[in-house]
Amino acid sequence: MRFRFVLILLMLICTMTGMPVSADTVTPINAIISAPVNYDGKEVTLRGIPKSPTRLPLINFKAYVLEDSSGEITVLTEADLPNMNEEITIRAVVKSLAIVKGEAVGLTVTELERYEQIQKL
């Protein structure tokens, strides 16, 4: 009985101290594209290579395509566009205008935070 109490107490302490979140929680882009209903309205972590930047200053629109080994997706951002062809990791939210028969209409990924890779000198 005492052992069980200590074990439960130890688990509570570990939970309350905020164990670090693993970087292994990166979502493959293809997972979002193939099952948008599973990700609609949720935050995800994506890692890939940005390319194809788009900027329309008159309406403050900035976007880029993020590509990983599973596919590519367009990312909207309010931040400066990232350096192209250099791997980045982002935290983003997935939204769709509508989902019809499992297919997303107006699938967007909006960048919330960016983690650029630190270059070693």
Coordinates of N, CA and C in Angstrom, one line a residue:
M1 N 0.8 -1.2 0.0 CA 0.0 0.0 0.0 C 0.9 1.3 0.0
R2 N 1.9 1.3 0.8 CA 2.8 2.4 0.9 C 3.5 2.6 -0.5
F3 N 3.9 1.5 -1.1 CA 4.6 1.6 -2.4 C 3.7 2.3 -3.4
R4 N 2.4 1.9 -3.4 CA 1.4 2.4 -4.4 C 1.3 4.0 -4.2
F5 N 1.2 4.4 -2.9 CA 1.1 5.8 -2.6 C 2.3 6.6 -3.0
V6 N 3.5 6.1 -2.8 CA 4.7 6.7 -3.3 C 4.7 6.8 -4.8
L7 N 4.3 5.8 -5.5 CA 4.3 5.8 -6.9 C 3.4 6.8 -7.5
I8 N 2.2 6.9 -6.9 CA 1.2 7.9 -7.3 C 1.7 9.3 -7.0
L9 N 2.3 9.5 -5.9 CA 2.8 10.8 -5.5 C 3.9 11.2 -6.5
L10 N 4.8 10.3 -6.8 CA 5.9 10.5 -7.8 C 5.3 10.9 -9.2
M11 N 4.3 10.2 -9.6 CA 3.7 10.5 -10.9 C 3.1 11.9 -10.9
L12 N 2.4 12.3 -9.8 CA 1.8 13.6 -9.6 C 2.9 14.7 -9.7
I13 N 4.0 14.5 -9.0 CA 5.1 15.5 -9.0 C 5.6 15.7 -10.4
C14 N 5.8 14.6 -11.1 CA 6.4 14.7 -12.5 C 5.4 15.4 -13.4
T15 N 4.1 15.1 -13.2 CA 3.1 15.8 -14.0 C 3.0 17.3 -13.7
M16 N 3.1 17.7 -12.5 CA 2.9 19.1 -12.1 C 4.2 19.9 -12.3
T17 N 5.4 19.3 -12.5 CA 6.6 20.0 -12.7 C 6.7 20.3 -14.2
G18 N 5.9 19.8 -15.0 CA 5.9 20.2 -16.4 C 7.0 19.5 -17.2
M19 N 6.9 18.2 -17.3 CA 7.9 17.4 -18.0 C 8.1 18.0 -19.4
P20 N 9.3 18.1 -20.0 CA 9.5 18.7 -21.3 C 8.8 17.9 -22.4
V21 N 8.2 18.7 -23.3 CA 7.5 18.1 -24.4 C 8.5 17.7 -25.5
S22 N 8.4 16.5 -26.0 CA 9.4 16.0 -27.0 C 9.1 16.6 -28.3
A23 N 10.2 16.9 -29.1 CA 10.1 17.4 -30.4 C 9.6 16.4 -31.4
D24 N 9.4 15.2 -31.0 CA 8.9 14.1 -31.8 C 7.5 14.2 -32.2
T25 N 6.8 15.3 -31.7 CA 5.4 15.5 -32.0 C 5.1 16.2 -33.3
V26 N 6.1 16.2 -34.2 CA 5.9 16.9 -35.5 C 4.9 16.1 -36.3
T27 N 3.9 16.8 -36.8 CA 2.9 16.2 -37.6 C 3.3 16.2 -39.1
P28 N 3.2 15.0 -39.8 CA 3.5 15.0 -41.2 C 2.5 15.8 -42.0
I29 N 2.9 16.6 -43.0 CA 2.0 17.4 -43.7 C 0.9 16.5 -44.4
N30 N 1.3 15.4 -44.9 CA 0.3 14.5 -45.6 C -0.8 14.0 -44.6
A31 N -0.5 13.9 -43.3 CA -1.6 13.6 -42.4 C -2.7 14.6 -42.3
I32 N -2.3 15.9 -42.4 CA -3.3 16.9 -42.4 C -4.1 16.9 -43.8
I33 N -3.4 16.8 -44.9 CA -4.0 16.8 -46.2 C -5.0 15.6 -46.4
S34 N -4.6 14.4 -45.9 CA -5.4 13.2 -46.1 C -6.5 13.1 -45.1
A35 N -6.5 13.7 -44.0 CA -7.5 13.7 -43.0 C -7.8 15.0 -42.3
P36 N -8.2 16.0 -43.1 CA -8.3 17.4 -42.5 C -9.3 17.4 -41.3
V37 N -10.3 16.6 -41.3 CA -11.3 16.6 -40.2 C -10.6 16.3 -38.9
N38 N -9.6 15.5 -38.9 CA -8.9 15.2 -37.6 C -8.1 16.4 -37.1
Y39 N -7.8 17.4 -37.9 CA -6.9 18.5 -37.5 C -7.6 19.8 -37.4
D40 N -8.8 19.9 -37.9 CA -9.5 21.2 -38.0 C -9.7 21.8 -36.7
G41 N -9.1 23.1 -36.6 CA -9.2 23.9 -35.4 C -8.1 23.5 -34.4
K42 N -7.2 22.6 -34.7 CA -6.2 22.2 -33.8 C -4.8 22.7 -34.1
E43 N -4.0 22.9 -33.0 CA -2.6 23.3 -33.2 C -1.8 22.1 -33.5
V44 N -0.8 22.3 -34.4 CA 0.1 21.2 -34.8 C 1.5 21.8 -34.9
T45 N 2.5 21.0 -34.9 CA 3.9 21.3 -35.1 C 4.3 20.7 -36.4
L46 N 4.8 21.6 -37.3 CA 5.2 21.1 -38.6 C 6.7 21.5 -38.8
R47 N 7.4 20.6 -39.5 CA 8.8 20.9 -39.8 C 9.0 20.6 -41.3
G48 N 9.7 21.6 -42.0 CA 10.0 21.4 -43.4 C 10.8 22.5 -44.0
I49 N 10.8 22.6 -45.3 CA 11.6 23.6 -46.0 C 10.6 24.5 -46.7
P50 N 10.7 25.8 -46.3 CA 9.8 26.8 -47.0 C 10.2 27.1 -48.4
K51 N 9.3 27.4 -49.2 CA 9.5 27.7 -50.6 C 8.3 28.5 -51.2
S52 N 8.4 29.0 -52.3 CA 7.4 29.8 -53.0 C 6.7 30.8 -52.2
P53 N 7.5 31.9 -51.8 CA 6.9 32.9 -51.0 C 5.9 33.8 -51.7
T54 N 4.9 34.3 -51.1 CA 4.0 35.2 -51.6 C 3.8 36.4 -50.7
R55 N 3.8 37.6 -51.2 CA 3.6 38.8 -50.3 C 2.8 39.8 -51.1
L56 N 1.7 40.2 -50.6 CA 0.8 41.2 -51.2 C 0.7 42.4 -50.2
P57 N 1.6 43.4 -50.2 CA 1.7 44.4 -49.2 C 0.4 45.2 -49.1
L58 N -0.4 45.4 -50.1 CA -1.6 46.3 -50.1 C -2.6 45.7 -49.1
I59 N -2.7 44.4 -49.0 CA -3.6 43.8 -48.0 C -2.9 43.0 -46.9
N60 N -1.6 43.2 -46.8 CA -0.8 42.6 -45.7 C -1.0 41.1 -45.7
F61 N -0.8 40.5 -46.9 CA -0.9 39.0 -47.0 C 0.5 38.5 -47.2
K62 N 0.8 37.5 -46.4 CA 2.1 36.8 -46.6 C 1.9 35.3 -46.4
A63 N 2.5 34.5 -47.3 CA 2.3 33.1 -47.3 C 3.5 32.4 -47.9
Y64 N 3.7 31.2 -47.6 CA 4.7 30.4 -48.2 C 4.3 28.9 -48.2
V65 N 4.9 28.1 -49.0 CA 4.6 26.7 -49.1 C 5.7 26.0 -48.2
L66 N 5.2 25.1 -47.3 CA 6.1 24.3 -46.4 C 6.1 22.9 -47.0
E67 N 7.3 22.4 -47.2 CA 7.4 21.0 -47.8 C 8.2 20.1 -46.9
D68 N 7.6 18.9 -46.6 CA 8.4 17.9 -45.9 C 8.4 16.7 -46.8
S69 N 8.9 15.6 -46.3 CA 9.0 14.4 -47.1 C 7.7 13.7 -47.5
S70 N 6.6 14.2 -46.8 CA 5.3 13.6 -47.1 C 4.4 14.4 -48.0
G71 N 4.8 15.7 -48.2 CA 3.9 16.6 -49.0 C 4.2 18.0 -48.8
E72 N 3.3 18.9 -49.2 CA 3.5 20.3 -49.0 C 2.1 21.0 -48.7
I73 N 2.2 22.1 -48.0 CA 1.0 22.8 -47.6 C 1.3 24.3 -47.6
T74 N 0.3 25.1 -47.9 CA 0.5 26.6 -47.8 C 0.3 27.1 -46.4
V75 N 1.2 27.9 -46.0 CA 1.2 28.5 -44.6 C 1.0 30.0 -44.7
L76 N 0.0 30.5 -44.0 CA -0.2 31.9 -43.9 C 0.5 32.4 -42.7
T77 N 1.1 33.6 -42.7 CA 1.9 34.2 -41.6 C 1.7 35.7 -41.5
E78 N 1.8 36.2 -40.3 CA 1.8 37.6 -40.1 C 3.3 38.1 -39.9
A79 N 4.2 37.1 -39.6 CA 5.6 37.4 -39.4 C 6.3 37.7 -40.7
D80 N 7.5 38.0 -40.7 CA 8.3 38.1 -41.9 C 8.4 36.8 -42.5
L81 N 8.5 36.7 -43.8 CA 8.7 35.4 -44.5 C 10.0 34.8 -44.1
P82 N 10.0 33.5 -43.9 CA 11.2 32.8 -43.5 C 12.2 32.7 -44.6
N83 N 13.5 32.4 -44.3 CA 14.5 32.2 -45.3 C 14.1 31.0 -46.1
M84 N 14.1 31.1 -47.4 CA 13.7 30.0 -48.3 C 14.8 28.9 -48.3
N85 N 14.4 27.7 -48.4 CA 15.2 26.5 -48.6 C 16.1 26.2 -47.3
E86 N 15.7 26.8 -46.1 CA 16.3 26.4 -44.9 C 15.3 25.8 -43.9
E87 N 15.5 24.6 -43.4 CA 14.5 24.0 -42.6 C 14.1 24.8 -41.4
I88 N 12.8 24.8 -41.2 CA 12.2 25.5 -40.0 C 11.2 24.5 -39.4
T89 N 10.8 24.9 -38.1 CA 9.8 24.2 -37.4 C 8.8 25.3 -37.0
I90 N 7.5 25.0 -37.2 CA 6.5 26.0 -36.8 C 5.4 25.3 -36.0
R91 N 4.8 26.2 -35.1 CA 3.6 25.8 -34.4 C 2.5 26.6 -35.2
A92 N 1.4 25.8 -35.6 CA 0.4 26.4 -36.4 C -1.0 25.9 -36.1
V93 N -2.0 26.6 -36.5 CA -3.4 26.1 -36.3 C -4.0 25.8 -37.7
V94 N -4.7 24.7 -37.8 CA -5.3 24.2 -39.0 C -6.8 24.6 -39.0
K95 N -7.2 25.2 -40.1 CA -8.6 25.5 -40.2 C -9.1 25.3 -41.6
S96 N -10.4 25.0 -41.7 CA -11.0 24.8 -43.0 C -12.3 25.6 -43.1
L97 N -12.6 26.2 -44.2 CA -13.9 26.9 -44.4 C -15.1 25.9 -44.2
A98 N -14.9 24.7 -44.8 CA -15.9 23.6 -44.7 C -15.2 22.3 -44.9
I99 N -15.8 21.2 -44.4 CA -15.4 19.9 -44.7 C -16.6 19.2 -45.3
V100 N -16.5 18.8 -46.6 CA -17.6 18.1 -47.3 C -17.2 16.7 -47.6
K101 N -17.9 15.7 -47.1 CA -17.6 14.3 -47.4 C -16.1 14.0 -47.1
G102 N -15.6 14.6 -46.0 CA -14.2 14.3 -45.6 C -13.1 15.1 -46.4
E103 N -13.6 15.9 -47.3 CA -12.6 16.7 -48.1 C -12.7 18.2 -47.6
A104 N -11.5 18.8 -47.3 CA -11.5 20.1 -46.8 C -11.7 21.1 -48.0
V105 N -12.5 22.1 -47.7 CA -12.7 23.2 -48.6 C -12.0 24.5 -47.9
G106 N -11.1 25.1 -48.6 CA -10.4 26.2 -48.0 C -9.5 25.9 -46.8
L107 N -8.7 24.8 -47.0 CA -7.8 24.4 -45.9 C -6.7 25.4 -45.8
T108 N -6.5 25.9 -44.6 CA -5.5 26.9 -44.3 C -4.7 26.5 -43.1
V109 N -3.4 26.8 -43.1 CA -2.6 26.6 -41.9 C -2.0 27.9 -41.6
T110 N -2.3 28.4 -40.4 CA -1.8 29.8 -40.0 C -0.7 29.6 -38.9
E111 N 0.4 30.2 -39.3 CA 1.6 30.1 -38.4 C 1.4 30.9 -37.1
L112 N 1.6 30.3 -36.0 CA 1.5 30.9 -34.7 C 2.9 31.3 -34.1
E113 N 3.9 30.4 -34.4 CA 5.2 30.6 -33.8 C 6.2 29.8 -34.7
R114 N 7.4 30.4 -34.9 CA 8.4 29.8 -35.8 C 9.7 29.5 -35.0
Y115 N 10.2 28.4 -35.2 CA 11.5 28.0 -34.6 C 12.5 27.7 -35.8
E116 N 13.4 28.7 -36.1 CA 14.3 28.5 -37.1 C 15.5 27.7 -36.6
Q117 N 16.1 26.9 -37.5 CA 17.3 26.1 -37.0 C 18.4 27.0 -36.8
I118 N 19.1 26.8 -35.7 CA 20.3 27.6 -35.4 C 21.5 27.0 -36.2
Q119 N 22.1 27.9 -36.9 CA 23.3 27.5 -37.7 C 24.5 27.4 -36.9
K120 N 25.2 26.3 -37.0 CA 26.4 26.1 -36.3 C 27.6 26.7 -37.1
L121 N 28.4 27.5 -36.4 CA 29.6 28.1 -37.1 C 30.8 27.2 -37.1

